[in-house]
């Protein structure tokens, strides 16, 4: 069976480090894997990503552009891959919009739910891995990274609200979410990921 897996977490929580590990674990099970990302994943989506990461805009504009990119991504990439039996691994999806645009920027969650219904119907990930880390640690990790984008330049309060919004999403959808404690070593996290993937 093809599976749609998403990875989430505040910037600096370490999801990028673990994407290759997760992809390898899935391939070892004989699955074909497609790694993709949001915002992005299509030529138009990648252009929208450039705007989203670097151009100042109203939070609701930001929300609608996220969903515009997502509409293309779902129809052109995610659903066709799933239909071919491919396992899709997406670096962020709609939970990020609830966490960043609602939790972080204060956009009404009801408006986001309406866009979600419009763009996705009842289409949802089968599994969401939430890389969770106290914000003091994730921002410290980010400080050493390459030049920050519009989101990464925000302060600790912004990321605290995002982290809390993610944890609330996980609580609201326990059957889909797995929370990965990212304060542990890479080896420990890899071991847990291996256990999770082996149960798929
Ligand atoms: P990210 O995966 O962190 O890319 P990179 O590791 O290359 O920096 O994603 C880019 C940013 O987009 C990130 O700061 C979160 C933000 N984002 C939203 O605000 N809302 C969304 O719906 C999505 C998908 C991402």
PDB file of C-alpha atoms and ligand atoms in Angstrom:
ATOM      1  CA  UNK A   1       0.000   0.000   0.000  1.00  0.00           C
ATOM      2  CA  UNK A   2       1.230   3.494  -0.747  1.00  0.00           C
ATOM      3  CA  UNK A   3       1.583   5.773   2.249  1.00  0.00           C
ATOM      4  CA  UNK A   4       1.660   9.559   2.584  1.00  0.00           C
ATOM      5  CA  UNK A   5       4.027  10.623   5.373  1.00  0.00           C
ATOM      6  CA  UNK A   6       4.662  14.225   6.451  1.00  0.00           C
ATOM      7  CA  UNK A   7       7.416  15.668   8.608  1.00  0.00           C
ATOM      8  CA  UNK A   8       6.860  18.720  10.772  1.00  0.00           C
ATOM      9  CA  UNK A   9       8.510  20.790  13.485  1.00  0.00           C
ATOM     10  CA  UNK A  10       9.815  24.281  14.186  1.00  0.00           C
ATOM     11  CA  UNK A  11      12.796  25.486  12.144  1.00  0.00           C
ATOM     12  CA  UNK A  12      15.926  23.933  13.632  1.00  0.00           C
ATOM     13  CA  UNK A  13      14.156  20.897  15.164  1.00  0.00           C
ATOM     14  CA  UNK A  14      16.158  18.541  12.958  1.00  0.00           C
ATOM     15  CA  UNK A  15      13.702  17.089  10.492  1.00  0.00           C
ATOM     16  CA  UNK A  16      16.042  17.674   7.510  1.00  0.00           C
ATOM     17  CA  UNK A  17      18.706  15.537   9.202  1.00  0.00           C
ATOM     18  CA  UNK A  18      16.357  12.577   9.439  1.00  0.00           C
ATOM     19  CA  UNK A  19      14.640  12.629   6.053  1.00  0.00           C
ATOM     20  CA  UNK A  20      17.330  10.484   4.351  1.00  0.00           C
ATOM     21  CA  UNK A  21      17.152   7.994   7.264  1.00  0.00           C
ATOM     22  CA  UNK A  22      13.387   7.668   6.955  1.00  0.00           C
ATOM     23  CA  UNK A  23      13.613   7.294   3.168  1.00  0.00           C
ATOM     24  CA  UNK A  24      16.219   4.524   3.548  1.00  0.00           C
ATOM     25  CA  UNK A  25      14.135   2.660   6.106  1.00  0.00           C
ATOM     26  CA  UNK A  26      11.166   2.750   3.738  1.00  0.00           C
ATOM     27  CA  UNK A  27      13.298   1.589   0.789  1.00  0.00           C
ATOM     28  CA  UNK A  28      14.582  -1.324   2.875  1.00  0.00           C
ATOM     29  CA  UNK A  29      10.947  -2.425   3.106  1.00  0.00           C
ATOM     30  CA  UNK A  30      10.918  -2.564  -0.695  1.00  0.00           C
ATOM     31  CA  UNK A  31       8.967   0.642  -1.140  1.00  0.00           C
ATOM     32  CA  UNK A  32       9.595   3.201  -3.840  1.00  0.00           C
ATOM     33  CA  UNK A  33       9.950   6.584  -2.107  1.00  0.00           C
ATOM     34  CA  UNK A  34       9.375  10.131  -3.330  1.00  0.00           C
ATOM     35  CA  UNK A  35      10.811  12.931  -1.196  1.00  0.00           C
ATOM     36  CA  UNK A  36       9.166  16.310  -1.674  1.00  0.00           C
ATOM     37  CA  UNK A  37       8.609  19.542   0.261  1.00  0.00           C
ATOM     38  CA  UNK A  38       6.278  22.427   1.008  1.00  0.00           C
ATOM     39  CA  UNK A  39       6.039  25.155   0.117  1.00  0.00           C
ATOM     40  CA  UNK A  40       7.314  23.804  -3.186  1.00  0.00           C
ATOM     41  CA  UNK A  41       7.326  20.423  -4.857  1.00  0.00           C
ATOM     42  CA  UNK A  42       6.304  21.687  -8.327  1.00  0.00           C
ATOM     43  CA  UNK A  43       7.873  24.341 -10.610  1.00  0.00           C
ATOM     44  CA  UNK A  44       5.139  26.857  -9.723  1.00  0.00           C
ATOM     45  CA  UNK A  45       5.279  25.825  -6.066  1.00  0.00           C
ATOM     46  CA  UNK A  46       9.021  26.475  -5.961  1.00  0.00           C
ATOM     47  CA  UNK A  47       8.462  29.980  -7.377  1.00  0.00           C
ATOM     48  CA  UNK A  48       5.808  30.599  -4.728  1.00  0.00           C
ATOM     49  CA  UNK A  49       8.303  29.318  -2.134  1.00  0.00           C
ATOM     50  CA  UNK A  50      10.802  32.002  -3.190  1.00  0.00           C
ATOM     51  CA  UNK A  51       8.154  34.681  -2.650  1.00  0.00           C
ATOM     52  CA  UNK A  52       6.969  33.173   0.634  1.00  0.00           C
ATOM     53  CA  UNK A  53      10.456  32.949   2.112  1.00  0.00           C
ATOM     54  CA  UNK A  54      11.692  36.371   1.022  1.00  0.00           C
ATOM     55  CA  UNK A  55       8.864  38.807   0.236  1.00  0.00           C
ATOM     56  CA  UNK A  56       6.991  40.733   2.955  1.00  0.00           C
ATOM     57  CA  UNK A  57       3.208  40.113   2.814  1.00  0.00           C
ATOM     58  CA  UNK A  58       0.015  40.022   4.871  1.00  0.00           C
ATOM     59  CA  UNK A  59      -0.344  36.816   6.943  1.00  0.00           C
ATOM     60  CA  UNK A  60      -3.552  35.910   5.079  1.00  0.00           C
ATOM     61  CA  UNK A  61      -1.796  36.366   1.727  1.00  0.00           C
ATOM     62  CA  UNK A  62       0.912  34.072   3.065  1.00  0.00           C
ATOM     63  CA  UNK A  63      -1.739  31.513   4.039  1.00  0.00           C
ATOM     64  CA  UNK A  64      -3.437  31.584   0.646  1.00  0.00           C
ATOM     65  CA  UNK A  65      -0.131  31.265  -1.226  1.00  0.00           C
ATOM     66  CA  UNK A  66       0.764  28.242   0.932  1.00  0.00           C
ATOM     67  CA  UNK A  67      -2.514  26.623  -0.137  1.00  0.00           C
ATOM     68  CA  UNK A  68      -2.068  27.692  -3.773  1.00  0.00           C
ATOM     69  CA  UNK A  69       1.291  25.892  -3.827  1.00  0.00           C
ATOM     70  CA  UNK A  70      -0.305  22.927  -2.002  1.00  0.00           C
ATOM     71  CA  UNK A  71      -3.117  22.638  -4.557  1.00  0.00           C
ATOM     72  CA  UNK A  72      -0.536  22.148  -7.334  1.00  0.00           C
ATOM     73  CA  UNK A  73       1.561  19.830  -5.194  1.00  0.00           C
ATOM     74  CA  UNK A  74      -1.328  17.514  -4.287  1.00  0.00           C
ATOM     75  CA  UNK A  75      -2.719  17.241  -7.806  1.00  0.00           C
ATOM     76  CA  UNK A  76       0.518  17.120  -9.786  1.00  0.00           C
ATOM     77  CA  UNK A  77       2.839  15.223  -7.474  1.00  0.00           C
ATOM     78  CA  UNK A  78       1.396  13.635  -4.345  1.00  0.00           C
ATOM     79  CA  UNK A  79      -1.781  11.974  -5.607  1.00  0.00           C
ATOM     80  CA  UNK A  80      -0.248  10.677  -8.879  1.00  0.00           C
ATOM     81  CA  UNK A  81       2.674   9.160  -6.925  1.00  0.00           C
ATOM     82  CA  UNK A  82       0.348   7.492  -4.405  1.00  0.00           C
ATOM     83  CA  UNK A  83      -1.731   6.147  -7.290  1.00  0.00           C
ATOM     84  CA  UNK A  84       1.424   4.510  -8.726  1.00  0.00           C
ATOM     85  CA  UNK A  85       2.042   2.832  -5.363  1.00  0.00           C
ATOM     86  CA  UNK A  86       4.864   5.180  -4.374  1.00  0.00           C
ATOM     87  CA  UNK A  87       5.359   6.172  -0.730  1.00  0.00           C
ATOM     88  CA  UNK A  88       5.438   9.972  -0.472  1.00  0.00           C
ATOM     89  CA  UNK A  89       7.556  11.721   2.162  1.00  0.00           C
ATOM     90  CA  UNK A  90       6.789  15.435   2.381  1.00  0.00           C
ATOM     91  CA  UNK A  91       8.949  17.882   4.311  1.00  0.00           C
ATOM     92  CA  UNK A  92       5.978  19.849   5.771  1.00  0.00           C
ATOM     93  CA  UNK A  93       2.286  19.969   4.805  1.00  0.00           C
ATOM     94  CA  UNK A  94      -0.938  21.547   6.143  1.00  0.00           C
ATOM     95  CA  UNK A  95      -0.060  21.150   9.843  1.00  0.00           C
ATOM     96  CA  UNK A  96       2.681  23.733   9.135  1.00  0.00           C
ATOM     97  CA  UNK A  97       0.040  26.229   8.022  1.00  0.00           C
ATOM     98  CA  UNK A  98      -1.918  25.747  11.245  1.00  0.00           C
ATOM     99  CA  UNK A  99       1.302  26.028  13.271  1.00  0.00           C
ATOM    100  CA  UNK A 100       3.026  28.933  11.442  1.00  0.00           C
ATOM    101  CA  UNK A 101       0.219  31.017   9.957  1.00  0.00           C
ATOM    102  CA  UNK A 102      -2.295  30.485  12.786  1.00  0.00           C
ATOM    103  CA  UNK A 103      -0.083  29.795  15.839  1.00  0.00           C
ATOM    104  CA  UNK A 104       2.774  32.020  14.674  1.00  0.00           C
ATOM    105  CA  UNK A 105       1.078  34.827  12.761  1.00  0.00           C
ATOM    106  CA  UNK A 106      -2.415  34.791  14.278  1.00  0.00           C
ATOM    107  CA  UNK A 107      -4.507  33.935  11.197  1.00  0.00           C
ATOM    108  CA  UNK A 108      -7.899  32.519  12.222  1.00  0.00           C
ATOM    109  CA  UNK A 109      -7.744  28.707  12.346  1.00  0.00           C
ATOM    110  CA  UNK A 110     -11.311  28.634  10.994  1.00  0.00           C
ATOM    111  CA  UNK A 111     -10.174  30.370   7.804  1.00  0.00           C
ATOM    112  CA  UNK A 112      -7.348  27.855   7.459  1.00  0.00           C
ATOM    113  CA  UNK A 113      -9.816  24.985   7.961  1.00  0.00           C
ATOM    114  CA  UNK A 114     -11.956  26.393   5.166  1.00  0.00           C
ATOM    115  CA  UNK A 115      -8.977  26.532   2.809  1.00  0.00           C
ATOM    116  CA  UNK A 116      -7.985  23.028   3.899  1.00  0.00           C
ATOM    117  CA  UNK A 117     -11.434  21.697   2.993  1.00  0.00           C
ATOM    118  CA  UNK A 118     -11.422  23.603  -0.271  1.00  0.00           C
ATOM    119  CA  UNK A 119      -7.976  22.426  -1.358  1.00  0.00           C
ATOM    120  CA  UNK A 120      -7.853  18.937   0.152  1.00  0.00           C
ATOM    121  CA  UNK A 121     -11.387  17.711   0.775  1.00  0.00           C
ATOM    122  CA  UNK A 122     -10.725  14.903   3.260  1.00  0.00           C
ATOM    123  CA  UNK A 123      -7.231  14.132   1.934  1.00  0.00           C
ATOM    124  CA  UNK A 124      -4.826  13.815   4.905  1.00  0.00           C
ATOM    125  CA  UNK A 125      -1.408  12.264   5.612  1.00  0.00           C
ATOM    126  CA  UNK A 126      -1.438   8.696   6.948  1.00  0.00           C
ATOM    127  CA  UNK A 127       1.423   9.484   9.324  1.00  0.00           C
ATOM    128  CA  UNK A 128       2.884  12.775  10.589  1.00  0.00           C
ATOM    129  CA  UNK A 129       6.249  12.787  12.349  1.00  0.00           C
ATOM    130  CA  UNK A 130       6.513  15.853  14.582  1.00  0.00           C
ATOM    131  CA  UNK A 131      10.118  16.668  15.488  1.00  0.00           C
ATOM    132  CA  UNK A 132       9.747  18.422  18.813  1.00  0.00           C
ATOM    133  CA  UNK A 133      12.386  20.446  20.590  1.00  0.00           C
ATOM    134  CA  UNK A 134      12.375  23.230  23.204  1.00  0.00           C
ATOM    135  CA  UNK A 135      12.623  26.509  21.328  1.00  0.00           C
ATOM    136  CA  UNK A 136      15.791  27.643  23.156  1.00  0.00           C
ATOM    137  CA  UNK A 137      17.615  24.684  21.605  1.00  0.00           C
ATOM    138  CA  UNK A 138      16.138  24.950  18.095  1.00  0.00           C
ATOM    139  CA  UNK A 139      16.905  28.682  17.802  1.00  0.00           C
ATOM    140  CA  UNK A 140      20.441  28.052  19.045  1.00  0.00           C
ATOM    141  CA  UNK A 141      20.874  25.427  16.316  1.00  0.00           C
ATOM    142  CA  UNK A 142      19.474  27.845  13.730  1.00  0.00           C
ATOM    143  CA  UNK A 143      21.888  30.589  14.756  1.00  0.00           C
ATOM    144  CA  UNK A 144      24.737  28.580  13.234  1.00  0.00           C
ATOM    145  CA  UNK A 145      22.878  27.942   9.974  1.00  0.00           C
ATOM    146  CA  UNK A 146      23.057  29.690   6.601  1.00  0.00           C
ATOM    147  CA  UNK A 147      21.485  33.126   6.109  1.00  0.00           C
ATOM    148  CA  UNK A 148      18.001  33.088   7.642  1.00  0.00           C
ATOM    149  CA  UNK A 149      14.770  33.445   5.612  1.00  0.00           C
ATOM    150  CA  UNK A 150      11.705  35.535   6.631  1.00  0.00           C
ATOM    151  CA  UNK A 151      10.514  32.842   9.035  1.00  0.00           C
ATOM    152  CA  UNK A 152      13.893  32.025  10.552  1.00  0.00           C
ATOM    153  CA  UNK A 153      14.469  35.714  11.390  1.00  0.00           C
ATOM    154  CA  UNK A 154      11.495  35.710  13.797  1.00  0.00           C
ATOM    155  CA  UNK A 155      12.006  35.693  17.579  1.00  0.00           C
ATOM    156  CA  UNK A 156      11.654  33.048  20.280  1.00  0.00           C
ATOM    157  CA  UNK A 157       8.013  33.960  21.036  1.00  0.00           C
ATOM    158  CA  UNK A 158       7.021  33.230  17.430  1.00  0.00           C
ATOM    159  CA  UNK A 159       8.607  29.764  17.543  1.00  0.00           C
ATOM    160  CA  UNK A 160       7.161  29.059  20.990  1.00  0.00           C
ATOM    161  CA  UNK A 161       3.668  29.683  19.628  1.00  0.00           C
ATOM    162  CA  UNK A 162       4.424  27.464  16.638  1.00  0.00           C
ATOM    163  CA  UNK A 163       5.709  24.649  18.821  1.00  0.00           C
ATOM    164  CA  UNK A 164       2.596  24.830  21.006  1.00  0.00           C
ATOM    165  CA  UNK A 165       0.318  24.871  17.967  1.00  0.00           C
ATOM    166  CA  UNK A 166       2.058  21.740  16.632  1.00  0.00           C
ATOM    167  CA  UNK A 167       1.687  19.969  19.982  1.00  0.00           C
ATOM    168  CA  UNK A 168      -2.024  20.857  20.023  1.00  0.00           C
ATOM    169  CA  UNK A 169      -2.417  19.414  16.524  1.00  0.00           C
ATOM    170  CA  UNK A 170      -0.725  16.206  17.716  1.00  0.00           C
ATOM    171  CA  UNK A 171      -3.123  16.008  20.642  1.00  0.00           C
ATOM    172  CA  UNK A 172      -6.128  16.596  18.385  1.00  0.00           C
ATOM    173  CA  UNK A 173      -5.079  13.899  15.861  1.00  0.00           C
ATOM    174  CA  UNK A 174      -3.309  11.224  17.925  1.00  0.00           C
ATOM    175  CA  UNK A 175      -3.968   8.432  15.410  1.00  0.00           C
ATOM    176  CA  UNK A 176      -1.932  10.244  12.739  1.00  0.00           C
ATOM    177  CA  UNK A 177       0.818  11.996  14.756  1.00  0.00           C
ATOM    178  CA  UNK A 178       3.991  10.613  16.308  1.00  0.00           C
ATOM    179  CA  UNK A 179       5.982  13.082  18.408  1.00  0.00           C
ATOM    180  CA  UNK A 180       9.754  12.619  18.079  1.00  0.00           C
ATOM    181  CA  UNK A 181      11.721  14.039  21.024  1.00  0.00           C
ATOM    182  CA  UNK A 182      14.498  15.801  19.115  1.00  0.00           C
ATOM    183  CA  UNK A 183      16.560  16.681  22.180  1.00  0.00           C
ATOM    184  CA  UNK A 184      18.083  13.173  21.999  1.00  0.00           C
ATOM    185  CA  UNK A 185      21.095  12.033  19.952  1.00  0.00           C
ATOM    186  CA  UNK A 186      20.782  11.324  16.230  1.00  0.00           C
ATOM    187  CA  UNK A 187      21.330   7.588  16.967  1.00  0.00           C
ATOM    188  CA  UNK A 188      18.513   7.462  19.511  1.00  0.00           C
ATOM    189  CA  UNK A 189      16.145   9.272  17.167  1.00  0.00           C
ATOM    190  CA  UNK A 190      17.107   6.976  14.267  1.00  0.00           C
ATOM    191  CA  UNK A 191      16.311   3.951  16.434  1.00  0.00           C
ATOM    192  CA  UNK A 192      12.847   5.293  17.237  1.00  0.00           C
ATOM    193  CA  UNK A 193      12.219   6.133  13.568  1.00  0.00           C
ATOM    194  CA  UNK A 194      13.213   2.588  12.653  1.00  0.00           C
ATOM    195  CA  UNK A 195      10.643   1.218  15.129  1.00  0.00           C
ATOM    196  CA  UNK A 196       7.911   3.498  13.793  1.00  0.00           C
ATOM    197  CA  UNK A 197       8.623   2.649  10.158  1.00  0.00           C
ATOM    198  CA  UNK A 198       8.750  -1.086  10.922  1.00  0.00           C
ATOM    199  CA  UNK A 199       5.126  -0.944  12.115  1.00  0.00           C
ATOM    200  CA  UNK A 200       3.821   0.532   8.855  1.00  0.00           C
TER     201      UNK A 200
HETATM  202  P1  LIG B   1      11.578  24.518   5.809  1.00  0.00           P
HETATM  203  O1  LIG B   1      11.121  23.122   5.675  1.00  0.00           O
HETATM  204  O2  LIG B   1      12.017  24.940   7.175  1.00  0.00           O
HETATM  205  O3  LIG B   1      12.737  24.791   4.763  1.00  0.00           O
HETATM  206  P2  LIG B   1      14.303  24.966   5.073  1.00  0.00           P
HETATM  207  O4  LIG B   1      14.686  23.813   5.976  1.00  0.00           O
HETATM  208  O5  LIG B   1      14.928  24.924   3.731  1.00  0.00           O
HETATM  209  O6  LIG B   1      14.426  26.301   5.763  1.00  0.00           O
HETATM  210  O7  LIG B   1      10.336  25.418   5.308  1.00  0.00           O
HETATM  211  C1  LIG B   1      10.408  26.762   4.960  1.00  0.00           C
HETATM  212  C2  LIG B   1       9.582  27.652   5.834  1.00  0.00           C
HETATM  213  O8  LIG B   1       8.199  27.688   5.424  1.00  0.00           O
HETATM  214  C3  LIG B   1       9.564  27.276   7.308  1.00  0.00           C
HETATM  215  O9  LIG B   1      10.071  28.382   8.035  1.00  0.00           O
HETATM  216  C4  LIG B   1       8.106  27.091   7.645  1.00  0.00           C
HETATM  217  C5  LIG B   1       7.370  27.796   6.558  1.00  0.00           C
HETATM  218  N1  LIG B   1       6.023  27.246   6.267  1.00  0.00           N
HETATM  219  C6  LIG B   1       4.892  27.919   6.710  1.00  0.00           C
HETATM  220  O10 LIG B   1       5.011  28.964   7.372  1.00  0.00           O
HETATM  221  N2  LIG B   1       3.647  27.430   6.421  1.00  0.00           N
HETATM  222  C7  LIG B   1       3.453  26.300   5.681  1.00  0.00           C
HETATM  223  O11 LIG B   1       2.301  25.879   5.421  1.00  0.00           O
HETATM  224  C8  LIG B   1       4.633  25.607   5.218  1.00  0.00           C
HETATM  225  C9  LIG B   1       4.480  24.352   4.406  1.00  0.00           C
HETATM  226  C10 LIG B   1       5.904  26.104   5.547  1.00  0.00           C
END
